[in-house]
mmCIF file of C-alpha atoms and ligand atoms in Angstrom:
data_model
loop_
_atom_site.group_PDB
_atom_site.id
_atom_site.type_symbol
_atom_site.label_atom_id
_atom_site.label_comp_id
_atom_site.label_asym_id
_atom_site.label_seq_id
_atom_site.Cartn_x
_atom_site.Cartn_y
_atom_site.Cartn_z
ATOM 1 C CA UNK A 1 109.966 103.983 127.848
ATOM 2 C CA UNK A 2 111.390 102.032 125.626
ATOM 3 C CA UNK A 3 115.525 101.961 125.218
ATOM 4 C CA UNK A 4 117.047 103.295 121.616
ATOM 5 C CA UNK A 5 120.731 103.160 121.071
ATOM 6 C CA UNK A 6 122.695 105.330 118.220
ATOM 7 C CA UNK A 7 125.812 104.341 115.731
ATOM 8 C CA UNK A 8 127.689 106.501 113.583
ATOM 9 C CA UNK A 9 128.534 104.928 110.407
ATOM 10 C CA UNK A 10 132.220 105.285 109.282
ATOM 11 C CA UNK A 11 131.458 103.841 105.195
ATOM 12 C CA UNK A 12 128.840 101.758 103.565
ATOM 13 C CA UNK A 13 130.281 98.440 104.478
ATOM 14 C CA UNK A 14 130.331 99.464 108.615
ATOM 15 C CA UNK A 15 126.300 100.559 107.808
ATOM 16 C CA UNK A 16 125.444 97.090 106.452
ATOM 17 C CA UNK A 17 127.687 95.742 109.512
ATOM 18 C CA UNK A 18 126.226 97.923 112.028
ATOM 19 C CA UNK A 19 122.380 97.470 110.932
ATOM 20 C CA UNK A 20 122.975 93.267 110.449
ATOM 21 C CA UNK A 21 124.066 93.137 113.797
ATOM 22 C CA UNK A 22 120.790 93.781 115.645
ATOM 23 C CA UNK A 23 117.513 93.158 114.900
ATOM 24 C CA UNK A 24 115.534 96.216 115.491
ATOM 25 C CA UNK A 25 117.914 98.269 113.938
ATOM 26 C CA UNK A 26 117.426 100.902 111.168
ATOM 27 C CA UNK A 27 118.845 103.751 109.088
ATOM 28 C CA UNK A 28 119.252 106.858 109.809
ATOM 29 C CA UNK A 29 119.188 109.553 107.507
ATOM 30 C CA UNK A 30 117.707 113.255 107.843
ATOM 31 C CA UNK A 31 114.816 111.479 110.485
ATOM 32 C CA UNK A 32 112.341 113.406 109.680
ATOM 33 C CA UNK A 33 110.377 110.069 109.265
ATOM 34 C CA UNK A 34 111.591 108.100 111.482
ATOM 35 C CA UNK A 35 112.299 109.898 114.386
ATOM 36 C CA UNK A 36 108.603 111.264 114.283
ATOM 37 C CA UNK A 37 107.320 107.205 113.993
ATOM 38 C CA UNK A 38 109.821 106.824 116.912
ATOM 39 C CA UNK A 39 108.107 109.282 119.260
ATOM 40 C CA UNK A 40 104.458 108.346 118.117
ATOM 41 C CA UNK A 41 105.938 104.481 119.048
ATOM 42 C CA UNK A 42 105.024 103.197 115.469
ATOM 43 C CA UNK A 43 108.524 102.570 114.544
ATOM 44 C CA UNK A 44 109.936 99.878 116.994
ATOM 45 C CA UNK A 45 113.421 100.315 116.283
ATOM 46 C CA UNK A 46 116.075 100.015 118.902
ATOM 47 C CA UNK A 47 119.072 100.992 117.654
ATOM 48 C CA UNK A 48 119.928 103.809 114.889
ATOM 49 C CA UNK A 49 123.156 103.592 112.519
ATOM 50 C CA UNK A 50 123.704 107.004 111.448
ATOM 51 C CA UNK A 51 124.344 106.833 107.965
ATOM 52 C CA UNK A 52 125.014 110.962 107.341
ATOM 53 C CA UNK A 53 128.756 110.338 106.522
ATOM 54 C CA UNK A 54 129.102 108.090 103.598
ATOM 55 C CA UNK A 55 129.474 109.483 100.393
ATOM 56 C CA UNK A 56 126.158 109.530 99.399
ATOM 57 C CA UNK A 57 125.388 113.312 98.552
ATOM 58 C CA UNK A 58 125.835 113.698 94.657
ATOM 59 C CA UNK A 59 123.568 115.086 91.966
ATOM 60 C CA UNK A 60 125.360 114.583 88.700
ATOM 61 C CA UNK A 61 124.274 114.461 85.520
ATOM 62 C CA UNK A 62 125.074 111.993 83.376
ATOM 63 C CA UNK A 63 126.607 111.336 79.999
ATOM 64 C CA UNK A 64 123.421 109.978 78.582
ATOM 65 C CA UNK A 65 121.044 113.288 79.600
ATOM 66 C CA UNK A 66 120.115 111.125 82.628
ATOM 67 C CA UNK A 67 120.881 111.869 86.312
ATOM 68 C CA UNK A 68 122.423 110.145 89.427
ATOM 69 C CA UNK A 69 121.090 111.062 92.484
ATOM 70 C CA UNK A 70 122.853 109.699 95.912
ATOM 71 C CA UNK A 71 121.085 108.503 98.349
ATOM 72 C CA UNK A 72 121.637 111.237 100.797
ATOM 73 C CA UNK A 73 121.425 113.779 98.378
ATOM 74 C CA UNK A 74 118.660 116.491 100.157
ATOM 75 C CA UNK A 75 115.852 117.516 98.671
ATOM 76 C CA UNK A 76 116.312 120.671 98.258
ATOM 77 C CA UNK A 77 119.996 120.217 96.298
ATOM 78 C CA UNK A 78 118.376 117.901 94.168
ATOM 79 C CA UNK A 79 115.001 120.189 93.321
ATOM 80 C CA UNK A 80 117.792 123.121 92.916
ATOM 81 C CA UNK A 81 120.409 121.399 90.922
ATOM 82 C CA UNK A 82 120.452 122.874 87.632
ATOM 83 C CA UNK A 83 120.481 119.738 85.901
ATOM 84 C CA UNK A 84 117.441 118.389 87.351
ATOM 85 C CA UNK A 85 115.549 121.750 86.818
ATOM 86 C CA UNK A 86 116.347 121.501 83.091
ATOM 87 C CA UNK A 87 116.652 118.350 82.271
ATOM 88 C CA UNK A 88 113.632 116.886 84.732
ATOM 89 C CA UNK A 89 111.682 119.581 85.914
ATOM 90 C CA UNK A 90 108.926 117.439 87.077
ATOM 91 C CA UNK A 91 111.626 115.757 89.637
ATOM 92 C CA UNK A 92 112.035 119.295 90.767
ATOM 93 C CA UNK A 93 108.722 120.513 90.675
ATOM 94 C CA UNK A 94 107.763 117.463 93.098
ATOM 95 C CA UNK A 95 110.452 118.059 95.530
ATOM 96 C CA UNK A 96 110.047 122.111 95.946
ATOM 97 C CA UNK A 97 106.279 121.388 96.456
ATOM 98 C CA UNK A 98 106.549 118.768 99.644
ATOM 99 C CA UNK A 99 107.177 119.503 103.178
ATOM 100 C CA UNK A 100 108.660 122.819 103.768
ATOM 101 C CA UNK A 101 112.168 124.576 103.538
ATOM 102 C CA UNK A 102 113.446 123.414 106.384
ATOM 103 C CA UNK A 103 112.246 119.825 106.198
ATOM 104 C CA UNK A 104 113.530 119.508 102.448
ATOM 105 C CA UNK A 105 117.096 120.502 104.229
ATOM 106 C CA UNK A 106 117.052 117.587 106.053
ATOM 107 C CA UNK A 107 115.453 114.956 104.401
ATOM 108 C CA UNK A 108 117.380 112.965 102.241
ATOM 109 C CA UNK A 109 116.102 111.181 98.460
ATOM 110 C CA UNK A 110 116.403 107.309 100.261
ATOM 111 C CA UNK A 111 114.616 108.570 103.276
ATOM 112 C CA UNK A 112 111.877 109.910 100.992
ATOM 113 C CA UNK A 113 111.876 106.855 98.705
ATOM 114 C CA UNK A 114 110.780 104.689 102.506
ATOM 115 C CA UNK A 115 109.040 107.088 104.482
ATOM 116 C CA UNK A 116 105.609 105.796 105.861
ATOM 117 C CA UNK A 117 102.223 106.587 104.819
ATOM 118 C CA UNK A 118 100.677 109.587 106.479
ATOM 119 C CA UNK A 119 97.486 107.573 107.256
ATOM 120 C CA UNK A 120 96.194 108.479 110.420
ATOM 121 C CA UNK A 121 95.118 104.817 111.687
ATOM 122 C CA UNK A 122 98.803 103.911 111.171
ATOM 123 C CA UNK A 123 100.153 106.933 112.850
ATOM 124 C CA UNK A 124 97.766 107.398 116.076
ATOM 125 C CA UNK A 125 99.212 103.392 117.038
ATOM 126 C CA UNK A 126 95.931 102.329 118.725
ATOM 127 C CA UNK A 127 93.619 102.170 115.447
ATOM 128 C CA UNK A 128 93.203 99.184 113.463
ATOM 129 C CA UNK A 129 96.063 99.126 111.060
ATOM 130 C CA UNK A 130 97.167 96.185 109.238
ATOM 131 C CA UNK A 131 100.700 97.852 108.472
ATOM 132 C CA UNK A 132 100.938 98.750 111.815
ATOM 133 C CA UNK A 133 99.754 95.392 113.237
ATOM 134 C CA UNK A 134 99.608 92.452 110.685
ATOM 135 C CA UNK A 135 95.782 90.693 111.353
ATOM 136 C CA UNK A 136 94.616 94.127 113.433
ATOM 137 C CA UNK A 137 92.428 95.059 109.725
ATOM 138 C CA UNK A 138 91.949 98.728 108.167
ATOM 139 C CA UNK A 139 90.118 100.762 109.863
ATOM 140 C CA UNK A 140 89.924 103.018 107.101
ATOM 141 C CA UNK A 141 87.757 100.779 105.125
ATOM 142 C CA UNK A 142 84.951 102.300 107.536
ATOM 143 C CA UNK A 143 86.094 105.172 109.520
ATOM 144 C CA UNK A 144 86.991 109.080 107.629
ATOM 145 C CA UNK A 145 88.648 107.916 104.625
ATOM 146 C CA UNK A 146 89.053 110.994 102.501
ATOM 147 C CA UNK A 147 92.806 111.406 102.171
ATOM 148 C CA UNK A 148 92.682 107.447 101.401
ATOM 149 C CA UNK A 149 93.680 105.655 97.878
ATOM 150 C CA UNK A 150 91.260 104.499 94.723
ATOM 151 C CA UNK A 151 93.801 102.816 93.339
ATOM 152 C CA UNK A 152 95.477 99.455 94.124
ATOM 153 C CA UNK A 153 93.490 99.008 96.973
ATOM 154 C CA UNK A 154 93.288 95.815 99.007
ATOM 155 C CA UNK A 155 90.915 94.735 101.645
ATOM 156 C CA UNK A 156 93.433 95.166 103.951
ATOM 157 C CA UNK A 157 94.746 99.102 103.292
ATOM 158 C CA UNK A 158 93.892 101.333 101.431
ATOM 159 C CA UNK A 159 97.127 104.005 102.893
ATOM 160 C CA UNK A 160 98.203 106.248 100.182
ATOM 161 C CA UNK A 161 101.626 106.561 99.468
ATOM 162 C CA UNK A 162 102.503 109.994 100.237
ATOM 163 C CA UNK A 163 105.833 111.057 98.395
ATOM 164 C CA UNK A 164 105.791 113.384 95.941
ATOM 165 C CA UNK A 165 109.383 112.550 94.349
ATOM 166 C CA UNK A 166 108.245 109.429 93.763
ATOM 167 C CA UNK A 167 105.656 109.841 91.877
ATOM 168 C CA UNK A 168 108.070 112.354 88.882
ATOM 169 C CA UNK A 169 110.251 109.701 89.405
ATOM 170 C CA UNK A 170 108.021 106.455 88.315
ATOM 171 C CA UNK A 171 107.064 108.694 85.748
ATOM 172 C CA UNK A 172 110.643 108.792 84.020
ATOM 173 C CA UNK A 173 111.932 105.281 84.597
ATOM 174 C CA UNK A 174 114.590 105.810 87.571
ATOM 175 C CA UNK A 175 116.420 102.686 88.647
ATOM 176 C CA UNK A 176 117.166 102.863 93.059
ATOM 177 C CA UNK A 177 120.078 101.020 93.617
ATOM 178 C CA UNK A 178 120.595 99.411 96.797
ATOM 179 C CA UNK A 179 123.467 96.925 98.742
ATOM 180 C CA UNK A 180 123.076 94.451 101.035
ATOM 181 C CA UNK A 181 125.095 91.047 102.238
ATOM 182 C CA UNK A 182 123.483 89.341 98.801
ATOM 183 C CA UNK A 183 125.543 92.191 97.069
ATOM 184 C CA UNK A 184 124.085 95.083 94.908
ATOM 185 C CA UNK A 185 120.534 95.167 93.119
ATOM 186 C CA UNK A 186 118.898 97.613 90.788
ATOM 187 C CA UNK A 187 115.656 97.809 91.397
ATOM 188 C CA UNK A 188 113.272 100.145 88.881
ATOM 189 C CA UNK A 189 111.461 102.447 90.673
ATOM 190 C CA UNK A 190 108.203 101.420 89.937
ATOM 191 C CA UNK A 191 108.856 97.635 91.420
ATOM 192 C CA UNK A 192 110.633 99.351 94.692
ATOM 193 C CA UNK A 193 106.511 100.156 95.877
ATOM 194 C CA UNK A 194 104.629 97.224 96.665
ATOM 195 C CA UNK A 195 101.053 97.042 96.123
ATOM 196 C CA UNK A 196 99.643 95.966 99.674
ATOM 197 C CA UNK A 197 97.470 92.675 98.885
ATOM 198 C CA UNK A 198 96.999 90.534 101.675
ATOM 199 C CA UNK A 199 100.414 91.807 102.961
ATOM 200 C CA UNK A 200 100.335 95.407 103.660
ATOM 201 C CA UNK A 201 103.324 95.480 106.094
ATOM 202 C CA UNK A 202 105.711 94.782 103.203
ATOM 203 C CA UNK A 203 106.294 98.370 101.899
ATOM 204 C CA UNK A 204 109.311 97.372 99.659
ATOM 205 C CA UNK A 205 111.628 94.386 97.447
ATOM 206 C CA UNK A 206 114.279 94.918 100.217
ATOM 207 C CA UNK A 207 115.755 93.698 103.649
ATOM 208 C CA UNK A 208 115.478 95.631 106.931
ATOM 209 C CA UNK A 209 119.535 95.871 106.079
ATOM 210 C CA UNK A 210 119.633 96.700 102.909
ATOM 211 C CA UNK A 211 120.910 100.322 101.778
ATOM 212 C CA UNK A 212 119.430 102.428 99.025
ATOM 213 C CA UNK A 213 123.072 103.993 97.706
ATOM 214 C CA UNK A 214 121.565 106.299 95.027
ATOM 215 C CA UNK A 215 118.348 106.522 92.231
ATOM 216 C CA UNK A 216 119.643 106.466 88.735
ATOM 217 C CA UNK A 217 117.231 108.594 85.724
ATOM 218 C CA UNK A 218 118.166 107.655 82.379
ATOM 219 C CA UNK A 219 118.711 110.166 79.890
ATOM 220 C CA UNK A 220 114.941 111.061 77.525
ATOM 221 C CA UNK A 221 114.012 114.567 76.060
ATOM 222 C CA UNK A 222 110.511 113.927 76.756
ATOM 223 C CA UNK A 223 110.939 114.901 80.211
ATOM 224 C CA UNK A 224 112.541 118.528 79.629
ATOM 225 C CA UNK A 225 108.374 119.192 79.035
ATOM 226 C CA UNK A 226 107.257 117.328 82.281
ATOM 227 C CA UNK A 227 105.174 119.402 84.778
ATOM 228 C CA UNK A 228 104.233 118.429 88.328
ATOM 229 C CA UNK A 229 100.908 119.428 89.325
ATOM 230 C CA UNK A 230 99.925 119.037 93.352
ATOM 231 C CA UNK A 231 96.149 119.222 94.332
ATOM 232 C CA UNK A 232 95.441 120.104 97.935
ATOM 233 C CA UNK A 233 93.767 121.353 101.071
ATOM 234 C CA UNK A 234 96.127 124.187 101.206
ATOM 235 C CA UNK A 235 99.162 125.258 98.990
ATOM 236 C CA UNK A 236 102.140 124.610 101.254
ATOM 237 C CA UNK A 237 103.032 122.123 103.981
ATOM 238 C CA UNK A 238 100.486 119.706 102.849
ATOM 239 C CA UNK A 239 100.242 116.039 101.490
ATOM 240 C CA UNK A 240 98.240 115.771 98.041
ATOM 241 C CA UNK A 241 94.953 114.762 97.609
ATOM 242 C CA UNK A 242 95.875 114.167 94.199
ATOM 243 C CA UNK A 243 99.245 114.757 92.426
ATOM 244 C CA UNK A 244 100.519 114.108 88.412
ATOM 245 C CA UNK A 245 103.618 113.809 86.624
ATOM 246 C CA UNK A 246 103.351 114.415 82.713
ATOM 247 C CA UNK A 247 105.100 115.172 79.818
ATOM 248 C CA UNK A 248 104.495 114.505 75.980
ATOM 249 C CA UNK A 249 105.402 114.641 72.835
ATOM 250 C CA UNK A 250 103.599 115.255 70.113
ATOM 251 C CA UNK A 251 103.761 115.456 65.878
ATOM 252 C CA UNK A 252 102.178 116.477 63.729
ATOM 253 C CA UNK A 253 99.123 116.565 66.151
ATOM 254 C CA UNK A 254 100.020 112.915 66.811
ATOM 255 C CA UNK A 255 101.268 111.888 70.339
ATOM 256 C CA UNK A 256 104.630 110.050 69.705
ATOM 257 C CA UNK A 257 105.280 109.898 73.747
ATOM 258 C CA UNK A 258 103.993 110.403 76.671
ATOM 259 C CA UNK A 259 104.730 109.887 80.430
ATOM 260 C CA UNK A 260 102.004 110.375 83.485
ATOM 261 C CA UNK A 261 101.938 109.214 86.741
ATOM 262 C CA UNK A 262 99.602 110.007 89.565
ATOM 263 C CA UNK A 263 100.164 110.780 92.911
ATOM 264 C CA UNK A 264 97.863 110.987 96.420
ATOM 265 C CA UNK A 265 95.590 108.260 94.977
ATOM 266 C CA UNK A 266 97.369 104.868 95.287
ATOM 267 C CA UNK A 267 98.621 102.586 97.682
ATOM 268 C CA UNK A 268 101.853 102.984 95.425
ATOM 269 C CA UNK A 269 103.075 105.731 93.093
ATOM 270 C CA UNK A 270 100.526 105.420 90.169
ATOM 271 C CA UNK A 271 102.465 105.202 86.909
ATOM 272 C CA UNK A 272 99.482 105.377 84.411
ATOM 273 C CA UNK A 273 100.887 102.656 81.550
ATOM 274 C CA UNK A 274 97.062 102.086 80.748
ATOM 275 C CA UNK A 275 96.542 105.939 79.995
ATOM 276 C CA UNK A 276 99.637 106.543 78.432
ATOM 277 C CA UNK A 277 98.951 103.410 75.923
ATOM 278 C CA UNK A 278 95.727 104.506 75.116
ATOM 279 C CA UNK A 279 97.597 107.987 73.808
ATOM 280 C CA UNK A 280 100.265 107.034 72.108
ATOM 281 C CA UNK A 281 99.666 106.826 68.001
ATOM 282 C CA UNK A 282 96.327 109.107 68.794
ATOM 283 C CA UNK A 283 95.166 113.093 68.470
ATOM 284 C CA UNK A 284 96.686 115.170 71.182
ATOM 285 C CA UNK A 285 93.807 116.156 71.882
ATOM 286 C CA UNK A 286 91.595 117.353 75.182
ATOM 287 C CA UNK A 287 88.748 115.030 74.188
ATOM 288 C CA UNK A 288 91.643 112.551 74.020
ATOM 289 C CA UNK A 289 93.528 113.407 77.147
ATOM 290 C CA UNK A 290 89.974 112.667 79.311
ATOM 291 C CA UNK A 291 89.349 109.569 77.368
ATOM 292 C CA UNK A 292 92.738 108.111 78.178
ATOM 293 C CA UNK A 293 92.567 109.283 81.958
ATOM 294 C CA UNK A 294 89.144 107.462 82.268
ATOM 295 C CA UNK A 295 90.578 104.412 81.307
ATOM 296 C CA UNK A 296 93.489 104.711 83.696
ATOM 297 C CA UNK A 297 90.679 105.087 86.590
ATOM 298 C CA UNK A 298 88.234 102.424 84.827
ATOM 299 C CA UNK A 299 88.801 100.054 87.945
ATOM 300 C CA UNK A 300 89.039 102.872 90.874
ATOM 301 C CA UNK A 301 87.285 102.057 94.158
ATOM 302 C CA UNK A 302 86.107 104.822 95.890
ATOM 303 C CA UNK A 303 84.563 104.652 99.099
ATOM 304 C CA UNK A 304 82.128 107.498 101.034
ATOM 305 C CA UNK A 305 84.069 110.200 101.609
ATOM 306 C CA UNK A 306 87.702 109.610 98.919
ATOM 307 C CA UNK A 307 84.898 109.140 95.894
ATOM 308 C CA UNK A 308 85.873 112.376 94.931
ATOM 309 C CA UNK A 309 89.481 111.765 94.562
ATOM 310 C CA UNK A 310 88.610 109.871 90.921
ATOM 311 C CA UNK A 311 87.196 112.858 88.927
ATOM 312 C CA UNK A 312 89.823 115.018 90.276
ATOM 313 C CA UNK A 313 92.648 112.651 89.347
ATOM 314 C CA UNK A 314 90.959 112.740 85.641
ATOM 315 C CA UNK A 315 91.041 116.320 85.629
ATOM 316 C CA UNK A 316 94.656 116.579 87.107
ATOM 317 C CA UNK A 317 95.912 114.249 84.310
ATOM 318 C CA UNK A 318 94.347 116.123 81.777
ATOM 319 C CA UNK A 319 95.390 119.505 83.144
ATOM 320 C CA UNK A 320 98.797 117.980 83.413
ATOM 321 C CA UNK A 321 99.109 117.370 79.917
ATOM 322 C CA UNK A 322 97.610 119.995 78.385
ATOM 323 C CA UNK A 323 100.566 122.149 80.491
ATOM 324 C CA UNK A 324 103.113 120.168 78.971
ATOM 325 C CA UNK A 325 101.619 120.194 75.351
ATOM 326 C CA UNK A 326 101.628 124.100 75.622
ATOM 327 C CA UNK A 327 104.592 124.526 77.724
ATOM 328 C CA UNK A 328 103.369 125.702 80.843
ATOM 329 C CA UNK A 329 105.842 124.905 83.473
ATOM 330 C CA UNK A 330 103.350 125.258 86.570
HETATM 331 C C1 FAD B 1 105.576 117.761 108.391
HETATM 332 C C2 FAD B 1 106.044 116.960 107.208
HETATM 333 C C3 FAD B 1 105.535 117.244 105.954
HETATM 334 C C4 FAD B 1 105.957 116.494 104.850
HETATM 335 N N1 FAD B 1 105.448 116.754 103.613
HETATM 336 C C5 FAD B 1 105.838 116.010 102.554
HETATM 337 C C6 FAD B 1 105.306 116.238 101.252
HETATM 338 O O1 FAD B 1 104.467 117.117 101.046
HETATM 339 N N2 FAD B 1 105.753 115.453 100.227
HETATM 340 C C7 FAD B 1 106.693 114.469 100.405
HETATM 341 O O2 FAD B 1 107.064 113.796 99.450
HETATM 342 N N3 FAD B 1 107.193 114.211 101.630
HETATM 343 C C8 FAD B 1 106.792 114.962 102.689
HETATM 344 N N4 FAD B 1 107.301 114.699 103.924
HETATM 345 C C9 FAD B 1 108.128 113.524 104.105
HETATM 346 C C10 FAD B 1 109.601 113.828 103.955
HETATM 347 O O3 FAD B 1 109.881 114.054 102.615
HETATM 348 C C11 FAD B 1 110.314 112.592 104.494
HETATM 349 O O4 FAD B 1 110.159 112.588 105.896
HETATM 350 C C12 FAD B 1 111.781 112.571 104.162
HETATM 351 O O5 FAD B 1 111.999 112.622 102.795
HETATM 352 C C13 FAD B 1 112.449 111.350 104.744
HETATM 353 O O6 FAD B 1 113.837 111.490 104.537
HETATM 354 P P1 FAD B 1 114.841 111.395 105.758
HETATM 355 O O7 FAD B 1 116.193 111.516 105.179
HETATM 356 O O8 FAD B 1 114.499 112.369 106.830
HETATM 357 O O9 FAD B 1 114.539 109.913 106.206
HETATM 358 P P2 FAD B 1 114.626 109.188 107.678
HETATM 359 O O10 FAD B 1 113.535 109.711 108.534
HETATM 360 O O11 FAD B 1 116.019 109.298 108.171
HETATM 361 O O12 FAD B 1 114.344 107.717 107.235
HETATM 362 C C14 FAD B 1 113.065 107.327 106.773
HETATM 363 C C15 FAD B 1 113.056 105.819 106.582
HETATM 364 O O13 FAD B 1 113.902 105.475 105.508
HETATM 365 C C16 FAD B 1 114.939 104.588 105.930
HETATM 366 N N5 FAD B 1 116.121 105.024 105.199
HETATM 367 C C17 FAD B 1 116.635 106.264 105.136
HETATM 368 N N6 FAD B 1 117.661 106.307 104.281
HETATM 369 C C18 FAD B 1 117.801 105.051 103.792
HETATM 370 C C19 FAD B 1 118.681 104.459 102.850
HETATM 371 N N7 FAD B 1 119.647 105.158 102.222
HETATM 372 N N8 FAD B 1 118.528 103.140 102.589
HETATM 373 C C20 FAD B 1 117.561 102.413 103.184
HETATM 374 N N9 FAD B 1 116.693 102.919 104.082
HETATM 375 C C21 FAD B 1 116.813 104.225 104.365
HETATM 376 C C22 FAD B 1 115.033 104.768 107.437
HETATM 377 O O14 FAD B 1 115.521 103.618 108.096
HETATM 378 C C23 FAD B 1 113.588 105.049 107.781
HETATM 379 O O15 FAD B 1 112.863 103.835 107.861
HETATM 380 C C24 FAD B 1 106.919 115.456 105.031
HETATM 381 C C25 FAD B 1 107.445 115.196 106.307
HETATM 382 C C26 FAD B 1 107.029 115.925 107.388
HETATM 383 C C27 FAD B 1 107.600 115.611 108.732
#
């Protein structure tokens, strides 16, 4: 058995203090992440700082038709704050379709923003896993891969990211903002997932000690259209297979913007810039719409059993669209 200590943080500086001063030690938010990693002895921390009482809970809107989320905001006072179900309702769409009601009580928007992949080699800590073990390799590459990503794949993972959130939130731009001993940093959402190259252990831009303090969304009308669509094995208390965040704008038959991002088929939440720069200044159009998504999936690898996973993704973007071209909510 191995020894795990617990700290109750008092403010944000004591958290930064508390975490610094060891070097297995981590956050602790809702733990529905990491105190599962904890007891499958993936997560090799040895000392939490309980980070439940800073002032890290608001969902505010903001001057600019943006929001400001905090960091320990939960999931389900984000999905039900009114200003994210008018203003975003892909944000809240995401968040009301992940884990269940109990878990979205708990689990906090910075916790969601880190958790791990679901991918069984990591989580069963005996299989080859290269973001488990550095050097160990994937044993995905050859073993049951279906759940596994097309996209921004390396030979050394090919782990989905599994957050939902994320993936609304790529979508429209948000900014996470995190402090640390260097000071504060902004980081935009999309840059906060790494891709996994040669260095698959490296989830994310910061330090072990460095706190996510809130997710900023600017202000755009565009995403009072968005839909979140989730594609799965079952309709509740499941990861996706394949997820999309969408919203556009169209005149005169012409798209003027667009937003889509895909979800359950990266290593990182997919924001689909090729896609959405094949459709703006063109027909809004179905013919279109499955045009644009094949070029977003041009370069997918799929493998024997996650092949799949690229024809659905094509239709989900598509689908997606379509919803938010005619309105349709979900
Ligand atoms: C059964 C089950 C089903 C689930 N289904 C879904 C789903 O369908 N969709 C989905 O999106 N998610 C799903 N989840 C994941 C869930 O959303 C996450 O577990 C949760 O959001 C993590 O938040 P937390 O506050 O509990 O984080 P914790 O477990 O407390 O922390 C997770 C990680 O983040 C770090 N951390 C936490 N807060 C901060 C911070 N402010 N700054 C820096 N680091 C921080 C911790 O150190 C830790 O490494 C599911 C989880 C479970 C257990």
């Amino acid at each position: 058995m191995r020894p795990l200590t617990y700290s109750r943080a008092r403010d944000v500086d004591d958290a930064l203090a508390l975490v610094a001063a060891g070097p297995d030690s981590a956050f602790l938010a809702g733990g529905t992440t990491e105190v599962d990693l904890l007891r499958a002895g993936v997560s090799r921390s040895g000392h939490l700082v309980d980070i439940n009482d800073l002032p890290l809970t608001a969902v505010e809107d903001r001057p600019d038709g943006g929001l400001h989320i905090g960091a320990l905001a939960r999931m389900n006072d984000v999905a039900r704050a009114p200003g994210v179900v008018h203003r975003f309702p892909a944000i809240s769409r995401a968040l009301l379709q992940g884990a269940s009601e109990q878990l979205r009580n708990m689990a906090s928007l910075g916790g969601n923003l880190c958790q791990r992949t679901r991918c069984p080699y990591l989580r069963d800590g005996v299989s080859a896993c290269n973001k488990r073990e550095p050097g160990t390799g994937c044993a995905a590459l050859d073993g049951p891969n279906r759940g596994h990503a097309v996209l921004g794949t390396s030979d050394h993972c090919i782990a989905t990211h599994p957050s939902d959130v994320a993936v609304a939130l790529v979508a429209f731009d948000a900014v996470v903002h995190t402090v640390g001993a260097a000071g504060a940093r902004a980081i935009a959402a999309d840059d906060f997932f790494l891709l996994p190259g040669e260095t698959p252990e490296i989830e994310h831009p910061i330090g072990r000690d460095e706190l996510i303090v809130g997710i900023d969304v600017p202000g755009t009308p565009i995403a009072r259209n968005s839909v979140y669509l989730k594609f799965r094995d079952r309709q509740s208390y499941e990861f996706a297979l394949v997820s999309v965040a969408a919203a556009i704008e169209v005149d005169a038959g012409i798209v003027t913007d667009v937003r889509l991002a895909l979800g359950g088929v990266g290593t990182k939440p997919w924001r689909a810039w090729r896609a959405e720069a094949a459709l703006v200044g063109g027909p809004a159009t179905e013919a279109a719409f499955r045009r644009a998504a094949a070029v977003e999936l041009a370069d997918a690898v799929g493998r024997e059993q996650n092949a799949f996973k690229i024809e659905l993704a094509q239709r989900a973007a598509v689908r997606g669209l379509n919803q938010s071209l005619k309105g349709i909510r979900s």
